[in-house]
Amino acid sequence: MLNVFTGELMPAAVAVFDGVVVGYGDRPAREVVELQDAVLTPGFVDGHVHLESSLLLPAEFARAVLPHGTTSVVADPHEIANVSGLAGIRFMLEASEAIGLEVLLMAPSCVPASPLETAGAELTAEDLESLAHHPRVLGLAEVMNFPGVVFGDPAVLAKLERFRGRVIDGHAPGLSGPSLDAYLSAGIGSDHECTRLEEAREKLGKGMHIMIREGSQARDLEALAPLVTPQTAPRCMLVSDDCHPEDLLEYGHLDGILRRAVELGMDPIAAIRLVTLSPAEYFGLRFLGAVAPGYQADMVVLSSLRPLQVERVFKRGHLVAEGGRCLLEPRQAAGSLELRSMNIREVDAADLRIPAAGRQVRAIRLAANTLITGEEIVEPAVRNGEVVSDPDRDILKVAVLERHRGTGRKGLGLVRGLGIRRGALASTVAHDSHHLVVVGVSDSDMVAAANALRELGGGLVVVNGGTVLARLPLPVAGLMSEAPLSQVVHQKREINRAVHDLGAALEQPFMAISFLALPVIPKLKLTDQGLVDVELFRHVPLFP
Amino acid sequence: MLNVFTGELMPAAVAVFDGVVVGYGDRPAREVVELQDAVLTPGFVDGHVHLESSLLLPAEFARAVLPHGTTSVVADPHEIANVSGLAGIRFMLEASEAIGLEVLLMAPSCVPASPLETAGAELTAEDLESLAHHPRVLGLAEVMNFPGVVFGDPAVLAKLERFRGRVIDGHAPGLSGPSLDAYLSAGIGSDHECTRLEEAREKLGKGMHIMIREGSQARDLEALAPLVTPQTAPRCMLVSDDCHPEDLLEYGHLDGILRRAVELGMDPIAAIRLVTLSPAEYFGLRFLGAVAPGYQADMVVLSSLRPLQVERVFKRGHLVAEGGRCLLEPRQAAGSLELRSMNIREVDAADLRIPAAGRQVRAIRLAANTLITGEEIVEPAVRNGEVVSDPDRDILKVAVLERHRGTGRKGLGLVRGLGIRRGALASTVAHDSHHLVVVGVSDSDMVAAANALRELGGGLVVVNGGTVLARLPLPVAGLMSEAPLSQVVHQKREINRAVHDLGAALEQPFMAISFLALPVIPKLKLTDQGLVDVELFRHVPLFP
């Protein structure tokens, strides 16, 4: 057994009663499980994850991660909150009740994420307070609006005030010096956005708990691994932040991150502390993170530490996964009907018209392996007085269509770097407000793609010549599937194959378009309210 | 500056605004304090202390410990609760409001401490719950009734249930193996009763936070110092438990314990962590225990680490002590009038009569440097059919007189080992119910001593030939003085001189008699309900 308090491996018989570890040593028992040479560790705790990124409903997410040793997650329902507000968060609370995985929630602090887009909801300090007393809500989720904190925006301070004395997670990429000090003075306790060792050292030295992120969208472990020493380990964690479904299938979850940590030279025992006792202590979860008397009997059996391999997983004393397979039955998706609406009228070609109002336009430049876009000034192709896509020069029309409130708001623009030669692709996963984003070579395929999503209730779709080539339905708030992991991964692969068949140049074209609408990452982005120059933090016209 | 997160000494300008550290580095400032080569550390936090043992009111205790670097204490008002119940606890909360020292309270879990004595109050689970929501009440104080926990006494479990998920302190001397496991399964988080290294290792390895105690009544640091390693330091603390006034004056407080730790070979930086970040984290005090942005500006300036010497102390950014002197004004003792009652009628010689009912009696044997007593069977001196003191054989009469409820209950017995040759001594500090305990050579001096305390409203007194030789008045609940530390120490020295003039053999006769009534430490004790054989946990007759 791994004793996370002492860092020692020790032989032990662990007695469990009613889901709780009640001691070490032989006891009269109804059932005895022999573990031979295996290593028993506490269940893993992911301290920061957005479940929505998996495209799975919570119960299916549980089935996906339990075989990898994850028995608890602290989730920030930021995505669904931007679509459905409090109703979405309450749905996540209900949908994560008694699913075999402990799902603890943080109240999303920044909905909407920016004033330059139309979120599906606006969460005020009062709204957040209505969540604060739920037994599974631990605190305030990543406070992304760091300028709001540093400059004392009253609405931001009001939210912080409601969570005073509780856990408040940070999100402060690159913040340092006096600005970081000001941010921390508001009581913010953690950061998962460090990408450089020096940055992490400064933040840890100023009291932040450092969540080292190694997920589908960002991988910081290699850079930050040297941060972890016996002195700092209690204030370091490993987290995933975002897990795409194909990564859950191929790479695993926290077990995969642990293997990566060991590859990078970290001692496996030290690494396991970062996904057990460290997050439990940070979040004040006195009953999680150790195999010890009084602790919940969430336990992982590793067949070996090197390579780190999960053999069996116990949740509250029950065997829930074995040999990579979850033993829990799939669950019917209940209660999600209310989140099925796509509040958008049928799209037609007129919605996508861009009258040519000048000889030059701003185009969004996409690039591989980064969410940062560029701005290019190009001469648009014009036909009948309207700007049209020009696949030969890789200049494609893009539209972001408001889908939550039926306002008819839309943003129209041009994008370079996607590289498709025909057809269109569309998605309702479009951070952070998750409107309908559609890119295409012809207006008619863009219209077909948008309307296909409208009928599906959201999702990802690829269209060519008016025909849907592949689809990944995400009927729950346009963000999550009701299908099991294997089917979602299959659909996602089909979608990717289809868009590459259209000539896509990027490896992950859907990820690229899903961040094309996020007006907090530089440089040029498109929201339902139009183009945004993120560095200026304001809207700019298409024709400069 | 000592950075407790990294364990490093670093040069830093610390910016403070409105009582809170707001950052490192130069800032425009109203006032600049130059520290030259001094070391700035966080204010010290004593994780377990009974303020009453100092005989001082909280504001005077604050004045006594602030110059020693202690800026916060977690106090268990167990003593006053046994005298005055909830009213006593509320008095301590009021009396510790805004006194320059942060006084956080734990709700006393075991009042009365045993069913074999008459406490001044009985605190039920409901009573404790009425305290639980006070912003300065952190959790449930040391759960001394470990058999009650282990065997599932419903009244004990009800108290634990009210504090589920909060900090629950333990008190489990020598408990190990399955009994310890059962005790921990109730959610108990700490122990301050370890006296042996192996005991501490087992408890820490099972998840307990270990409070290493080095106080006036017990000193465990030498035995336990090897427990502290970089791995275990976050789960170890240094605490005082009880501080007698003369020790506060001569030895200091946490600074004295730190000096002792360094003498014993501990690195000073490692030791300081045990009185700063470790207790703050254990108690979930997110704003204490570090000098970092967002933390309360409680800071200690050490002129050097070896020897560790406190030069200046800041509380919430204000200089409160310098060069060993507290800069805060003494405070009028307000609100203590309600606790002035000694609910006992005038004592007369008839109250102390022991009719000789046999040729042999049980006598309590006191010994130096231990609270454990022995049982001796002796032949009593008898005069006029009554048992009397026999100073030649060091057999003295002792009485424990109920003083809270006016019941007239009394316990009478004999004690050996005290050694006085004439006169009497009496005290209203008599753990845990704090009745009036009086020992003497003549009944008339015993009567005089008891009635002197009745008039004083409680305290310590030495009498000879009907005259009070020395007195230490403790008018607040019979436990605390309203005088300043220097005067209390002076009175205590006078008291001790007087009792030694009477021939006392023990170094601390008053401490000996104050534990003579505590029926949870072996072997033979005397309560207001009579003699107790602690090993049998029941009353036994004087004449066996």
Short mmCIF file of C-alpha atoms in Angstrom, two decimals, chain A residues 135-454:
data_model
loop_
_atom_site.label_atom_id
_atom_site.label_comp_id
_atom_site.label_asym_id
_atom_site.label_seq_id
_atom_site.Cartn_x
_atom_site.Cartn_y
_atom_site.Cartn_z
CA PRO A 135 -23.04 20.16 -0.79
CA ARG A 136 -21.10 19.36 -3.96
CA VAL A 137 -20.20 22.94 -4.84
CA LEU A 138 -16.80 23.67 -3.34
CA GLY A 139 -16.07 27.21 -4.35
CA LEU A 140 -15.61 29.66 -7.20
CA ALA A 141 -14.22 28.38 -10.50
CA GLU A 142 -11.30 29.81 -12.38
CA VAL A 143 -11.46 33.59 -12.25
CA MET A 144 -10.49 34.34 -15.84
CA ASN A 145 -11.30 38.00 -15.70
CA PHE A 146 -7.99 38.95 -14.14
CA PRO A 147 -8.17 42.56 -15.29
CA GLY A 148 -11.52 42.72 -13.48
CA VAL A 149 -9.83 41.54 -10.29
CA VAL A 150 -6.71 43.68 -10.63
CA PHE A 151 -8.65 46.86 -11.39
CA GLY A 152 -11.44 46.12 -8.92
CA ASP A 153 -14.50 45.67 -11.17
CA PRO A 154 -17.40 45.76 -8.67
CA ALA A 155 -19.26 42.84 -10.31
CA VAL A 156 -16.15 40.66 -10.09
CA LEU A 157 -15.42 41.70 -6.50
CA ALA A 158 -19.03 40.91 -5.56
CA LYS A 159 -18.57 37.34 -6.78
CA LEU A 160 -15.30 36.98 -4.88
CA GLU A 161 -16.96 38.35 -1.77
CA ARG A 162 -19.65 35.65 -1.86
CA PHE A 163 -16.97 32.98 -1.80
CA ARG A 164 -14.68 34.57 0.78
CA GLY A 165 -12.94 31.92 2.87
CA ARG A 166 -13.77 29.18 0.37
CA VAL A 167 -11.70 27.78 -2.47
CA ILE A 168 -11.33 30.21 -5.34
CA ASP A 169 -9.50 28.93 -8.41
CA GLY A 170 -7.44 31.21 -10.57
CA HIS A 171 -6.70 31.48 -14.26
CA ALA A 172 -3.91 33.90 -14.90
CA PRO A 173 -1.73 32.99 -17.88
CA GLY A 174 1.53 34.88 -17.73
CA LEU A 175 0.44 37.17 -14.91
CA SER A 176 3.38 38.22 -12.72
CA GLY A 177 4.81 40.93 -10.49
CA PRO A 178 2.49 43.53 -8.98
CA SER A 179 -0.45 42.49 -11.18
CA LEU A 180 -0.18 38.94 -9.89
CA ASP A 181 0.10 40.27 -6.34
CA ALA A 182 -3.10 42.25 -6.79
CA TYR A 183 -4.85 39.23 -8.25
CA LEU A 184 -3.79 37.07 -5.29
CA SER A 185 -4.83 39.69 -2.77
CA ALA A 186 -8.39 38.87 -3.77
CA GLY A 187 -7.98 35.43 -2.16
CA ILE A 188 -7.39 33.39 -5.29
CA GLY A 189 -5.73 30.10 -4.44
CA SER A 190 -4.65 28.24 -7.54
CA ASP A 191 -3.53 28.51 -11.13
CA HIS A 192 -3.60 25.97 -13.94
CA GLU A 193 -2.35 28.25 -16.68
CA CYS A 194 1.39 28.20 -16.01
CA THR A 195 3.35 27.28 -19.09
CA ARG A 196 6.86 28.25 -17.97
CA LEU A 197 8.80 27.04 -14.96
CA GLU A 198 9.72 30.55 -13.84
CA GLU A 199 6.09 31.58 -13.97
CA ALA A 200 5.08 28.59 -11.86
CA ARG A 201 7.86 29.24 -9.35
CA GLU A 202 6.76 32.82 -8.86
CA LYS A 203 3.14 31.81 -8.41
CA LEU A 204 3.91 28.97 -6.01
CA GLY A 205 6.26 31.21 -4.05
CA LYS A 206 3.42 33.70 -3.66
CA GLY A 207 1.11 31.05 -2.26
CA MET A 208 -0.75 29.67 -5.26
CA HIS A 209 -1.39 25.98 -5.54
CA ILE A 210 -0.09 25.03 -8.95
CA MET A 211 -2.25 22.78 -11.09
CA ILE A 212 0.12 21.34 -13.67
CA ARG A 213 -2.02 20.78 -16.72
CA GLU A 214 -1.55 17.96 -19.17
CA GLY A 215 -4.73 17.62 -21.20
CA SER A 216 -5.99 17.51 -24.74
CA GLN A 217 -5.70 21.23 -25.34
CA ALA A 218 -2.59 22.16 -23.42
CA ARG A 219 0.36 20.17 -22.14
CA ASP A 220 2.54 21.88 -19.57
CA LEU A 221 3.96 18.92 -17.69
CA GLU A 222 7.31 18.78 -19.43
CA ALA A 223 7.99 22.43 -18.69
CA LEU A 224 6.72 22.33 -15.12
CA ALA A 225 7.85 18.91 -13.84
CA PRO A 226 10.99 20.39 -12.18
CA LEU A 227 8.71 22.46 -9.95
CA VAL A 228 7.81 19.37 -7.91
CA THR A 229 10.06 18.76 -4.88
CA PRO A 230 9.28 17.26 -1.47
CA GLN A 231 8.87 20.84 -0.22
CA THR A 232 6.47 21.94 -2.96
CA ALA A 233 4.57 18.69 -3.63
CA PRO A 234 1.75 19.51 -1.19
CA ARG A 235 1.03 22.59 -3.28
CA CYS A 236 1.25 20.97 -6.72
CA MET A 237 -1.36 18.93 -8.57
CA LEU A 238 -1.71 17.26 -11.94
CA VAL A 239 -4.92 18.14 -13.77
CA SER A 240 -6.37 17.55 -17.22
CA ASP A 241 -8.48 20.71 -17.75
CA ASP A 242 -9.88 19.32 -21.01
CA CYS A 243 -10.05 15.72 -22.21
CA HIS A 244 -11.15 15.02 -25.74
CA PRO A 245 -12.96 11.72 -26.16
CA GLU A 246 -10.33 10.17 -28.41
CA ASP A 247 -7.64 10.97 -25.84
CA LEU A 248 -9.68 9.32 -23.08
CA LEU A 249 -9.82 6.21 -25.24
CA GLU A 250 -6.19 6.16 -26.36
CA TYR A 251 -4.24 7.91 -23.65
CA GLY A 252 -6.36 7.38 -20.56
CA HIS A 253 -6.92 10.04 -17.97
CA LEU A 254 -4.89 10.77 -14.81
CA ASP A 255 -3.10 7.44 -15.24
CA GLY A 256 -1.82 8.66 -18.61
CA ILE A 257 -0.66 11.91 -17.04
CA LEU A 258 1.11 9.94 -14.30
CA ARG A 259 2.86 7.77 -16.89
CA ARG A 260 3.99 10.91 -18.66
CA ALA A 261 5.27 12.35 -15.36
CA VAL A 262 7.31 9.21 -14.72
CA GLU A 263 8.67 9.30 -18.29
CA LEU A 264 9.80 12.85 -17.54
CA GLY A 265 11.74 11.55 -14.56
CA MET A 266 9.33 12.08 -11.70
CA ASP A 267 9.25 9.45 -8.98
CA PRO A 268 5.94 7.59 -9.31
CA ILE A 269 5.20 7.88 -5.59
CA ALA A 270 5.80 11.61 -5.69
CA ALA A 271 3.61 11.87 -8.78
CA ILE A 272 0.73 9.95 -7.21
CA ARG A 273 0.67 12.41 -4.33
CA LEU A 274 -0.14 15.12 -6.86
CA VAL A 275 -3.41 13.42 -7.86
CA THR A 276 -4.43 12.26 -4.38
CA LEU A 277 -3.54 14.04 -1.16
CA SER A 278 -2.53 17.36 -2.75
CA PRO A 279 -5.85 18.10 -4.48
CA ALA A 280 -7.84 16.71 -1.54
CA GLU A 281 -6.04 19.05 0.84
CA TYR A 282 -6.29 22.06 -1.44
CA PHE A 283 -10.04 21.63 -1.79
CA GLY A 284 -10.51 20.81 1.90
CA LEU A 285 -11.86 17.33 1.11
CA ARG A 286 -10.96 15.73 4.43
CA PHE A 287 -12.31 12.32 3.44
CA LEU A 288 -10.49 11.96 0.11
CA GLY A 289 -6.94 11.47 -1.09
CA ALA A 290 -5.64 8.71 1.18
CA VAL A 291 -6.23 5.09 2.09
CA ALA A 292 -6.53 5.61 5.83
CA PRO A 293 -9.05 5.18 8.64
CA GLY A 294 -12.01 7.49 8.15
CA TYR A 295 -11.28 8.12 4.49
CA GLN A 296 -13.70 7.14 1.76
CA ALA A 297 -12.65 3.74 0.37
CA ASP A 298 -11.75 5.06 -3.10
CA MET A 299 -8.79 2.91 -4.05
CA VAL A 300 -6.75 2.01 -7.10
CA VAL A 301 -4.86 -1.24 -7.55
CA LEU A 302 -1.77 -0.77 -9.70
CA SER A 303 -0.26 -3.94 -11.14
CA SER A 304 3.01 -2.05 -11.09
CA LEU A 305 4.39 1.43 -10.55
CA ARG A 306 6.74 1.26 -13.56
CA PRO A 307 5.02 1.19 -15.95
CA LEU A 308 2.12 2.59 -14.00
CA GLN A 309 -0.79 0.34 -14.86
CA VAL A 310 -4.26 0.44 -13.30
CA GLU A 311 -5.60 -3.05 -12.66
CA ARG A 312 -8.66 -2.50 -10.48
CA VAL A 313 -10.57 0.46 -9.10
CA PHE A 314 -12.74 0.61 -5.99
CA LYS A 315 -15.20 3.41 -5.32
CA ARG A 316 -16.56 3.59 -1.77
CA GLY A 317 -15.38 0.04 -1.36
CA HIS A 318 -17.11 -1.30 -4.47
CA LEU A 319 -15.18 -2.70 -7.40
CA VAL A 320 -16.13 -0.40 -10.27
CA ALA A 321 -13.47 -1.15 -12.88
CA GLU A 322 -11.15 -3.99 -13.71
CA GLY A 323 -8.62 -4.57 -16.48
CA GLY A 324 -9.47 -1.29 -18.18
CA ARG A 325 -13.20 -2.02 -18.28
CA CYS A 326 -15.82 -0.18 -16.25
CA LEU A 327 -18.20 -2.51 -14.42
CA LEU A 328 -20.95 0.07 -14.10
CA GLU A 329 -23.88 -0.14 -16.51
CA PRO A 330 -24.31 2.68 -19.02
CA ARG A 331 -26.96 5.05 -17.84
CA GLN A 332 -29.98 6.44 -19.69
CA ALA A 333 -29.51 10.15 -20.19
CA ALA A 334 -32.27 11.51 -18.00
CA GLY A 335 -33.26 15.11 -17.56
CA SER A 336 -31.40 16.45 -20.55
CA LEU A 337 -34.49 17.16 -22.62
CA GLU A 338 -34.82 20.64 -21.24
CA LEU A 339 -31.42 21.51 -22.68
CA ARG A 340 -32.28 20.41 -26.21
CA SER A 341 -33.26 23.74 -27.67
CA MET A 342 -31.40 25.40 -30.51
CA ASN A 343 -33.05 28.79 -30.35
CA ILE A 344 -32.26 29.84 -33.92
CA ARG A 345 -34.54 30.17 -36.95
CA GLU A 346 -33.80 28.36 -40.19
CA VAL A 347 -30.76 29.82 -41.92
CA ASP A 348 -30.89 30.96 -45.54
CA ALA A 349 -28.36 32.33 -48.00
CA ALA A 350 -29.41 35.91 -47.27
CA ASP A 351 -28.11 35.50 -43.70
CA LEU A 352 -24.60 34.95 -44.99
CA ARG A 353 -24.42 37.81 -47.48
CA ILE A 354 -21.42 40.14 -47.18
CA PRO A 355 -21.94 43.19 -49.42
CA ALA A 356 -18.56 44.29 -50.77
CA ALA A 357 -17.97 47.62 -49.01
CA GLY A 358 -14.30 48.02 -49.82
CA ARG A 359 -11.29 46.64 -51.68
CA GLN A 360 -9.64 45.22 -48.60
CA VAL A 361 -10.89 43.04 -45.73
CA ARG A 362 -9.57 41.66 -42.48
CA ALA A 363 -9.11 37.86 -42.55
CA ILE A 364 -8.54 35.60 -39.57
CA ARG A 365 -5.36 33.57 -40.00
CA LEU A 366 -5.44 30.11 -38.40
CA ALA A 367 -2.23 28.22 -37.65
CA ALA A 368 -1.40 24.68 -36.51
CA ASN A 369 -1.04 23.85 -32.78
CA THR A 370 -2.06 27.19 -31.40
CA LEU A 371 -5.25 28.93 -30.44
CA ILE A 372 -3.70 32.27 -31.32
CA THR A 373 -4.85 33.65 -34.63
CA GLY A 374 -3.39 36.34 -36.83
CA GLU A 375 -4.94 39.18 -38.74
CA GLU A 376 -4.32 39.48 -42.48
CA ILE A 377 -5.52 42.24 -44.76
CA VAL A 378 -6.51 40.67 -48.08
CA GLU A 379 -8.34 41.60 -51.25
CA PRO A 380 -11.56 39.64 -51.22
CA ALA A 381 -13.10 37.74 -54.08
CA VAL A 382 -16.28 39.56 -55.08
CA ARG A 383 -19.16 38.25 -57.16
CA ASN A 384 -22.34 40.26 -57.90
CA GLY A 385 -21.26 42.88 -55.37
CA GLU A 386 -20.82 40.32 -52.59
CA VAL A 387 -17.75 38.90 -50.90
CA VAL A 388 -17.48 35.15 -51.57
CA SER A 389 -15.12 32.34 -50.54
CA ASP A 390 -12.04 31.92 -52.65
CA PRO A 391 -10.66 28.40 -52.03
CA ASP A 392 -7.80 28.87 -54.47
CA ARG A 393 -6.37 31.54 -52.16
CA ASP A 394 -7.62 29.70 -49.05
CA ILE A 395 -9.94 32.57 -48.10
CA LEU A 396 -13.20 31.16 -46.78
CA LYS A 397 -16.35 32.73 -45.45
CA VAL A 398 -17.12 32.16 -41.82
CA ALA A 399 -20.26 32.99 -39.85
CA VAL A 400 -20.97 32.92 -36.12
CA LEU A 401 -24.75 32.72 -35.57
CA GLU A 402 -26.30 33.43 -32.19
CA ARG A 403 -28.17 30.28 -31.18
CA HIS A 404 -29.37 30.78 -27.58
CA ARG A 405 -31.79 33.68 -27.54
CA GLY A 406 -33.17 33.89 -31.06
CA THR A 407 -31.78 37.39 -31.54
CA GLY A 408 -30.67 36.73 -35.10
CA ARG A 409 -27.31 38.28 -34.22
CA LYS A 410 -24.52 37.18 -36.49
CA GLY A 411 -20.91 37.86 -37.17
CA LEU A 412 -19.55 37.42 -40.70
CA GLY A 413 -15.93 37.28 -41.75
CA LEU A 414 -13.20 35.51 -43.63
CA VAL A 415 -10.72 32.91 -42.50
CA ARG A 416 -7.43 31.61 -43.92
CA GLY A 417 -5.48 28.46 -43.10
CA LEU A 418 -8.29 25.93 -42.94
CA GLY A 419 -7.60 24.81 -46.51
CA ILE A 420 -10.81 23.04 -47.51
CA ARG A 421 -11.43 23.10 -51.23
CA ARG A 422 -15.19 22.41 -51.27
CA GLY A 423 -18.15 21.97 -48.91
CA ALA A 424 -18.57 23.35 -45.41
CA LEU A 425 -18.18 22.45 -41.75
CA ALA A 426 -20.15 23.69 -38.76
CA SER A 427 -20.08 23.32 -35.01
CA THR A 428 -22.04 24.38 -31.93
CA VAL A 429 -18.92 23.90 -29.82
CA ALA A 430 -17.46 27.37 -30.13
CA HIS A 431 -15.83 28.78 -27.02
CA ASP A 432 -16.95 30.40 -24.83
CA SER A 433 -20.51 31.28 -25.84
CA HIS A 434 -20.91 28.26 -28.08
CA HIS A 435 -22.87 29.79 -30.89
CA LEU A 436 -23.15 28.13 -34.26
CA VAL A 437 -19.92 28.60 -36.22
CA VAL A 438 -19.88 27.63 -39.87
CA VAL A 439 -17.11 27.88 -42.49
CA GLY A 440 -17.50 26.94 -46.11
CA VAL A 441 -16.59 27.24 -49.75
CA SER A 442 -20.15 27.82 -50.94
CA ASP A 443 -22.96 29.68 -49.21
CA SER A 444 -25.35 26.84 -50.04
CA ASP A 445 -23.21 24.27 -48.21
CA MET A 446 -22.82 26.67 -45.28
CA VAL A 447 -26.61 27.01 -45.15
CA ALA A 448 -27.02 23.23 -45.33
CA ALA A 449 -24.48 22.67 -42.56
CA ALA A 450 -26.04 25.26 -40.26
CA ASN A 451 -29.53 23.90 -40.77
CA ALA A 452 -28.32 20.32 -40.28
CA LEU A 453 -27.04 21.32 -36.82
CA ARG A 454 -30.28 23.13 -36.12
#
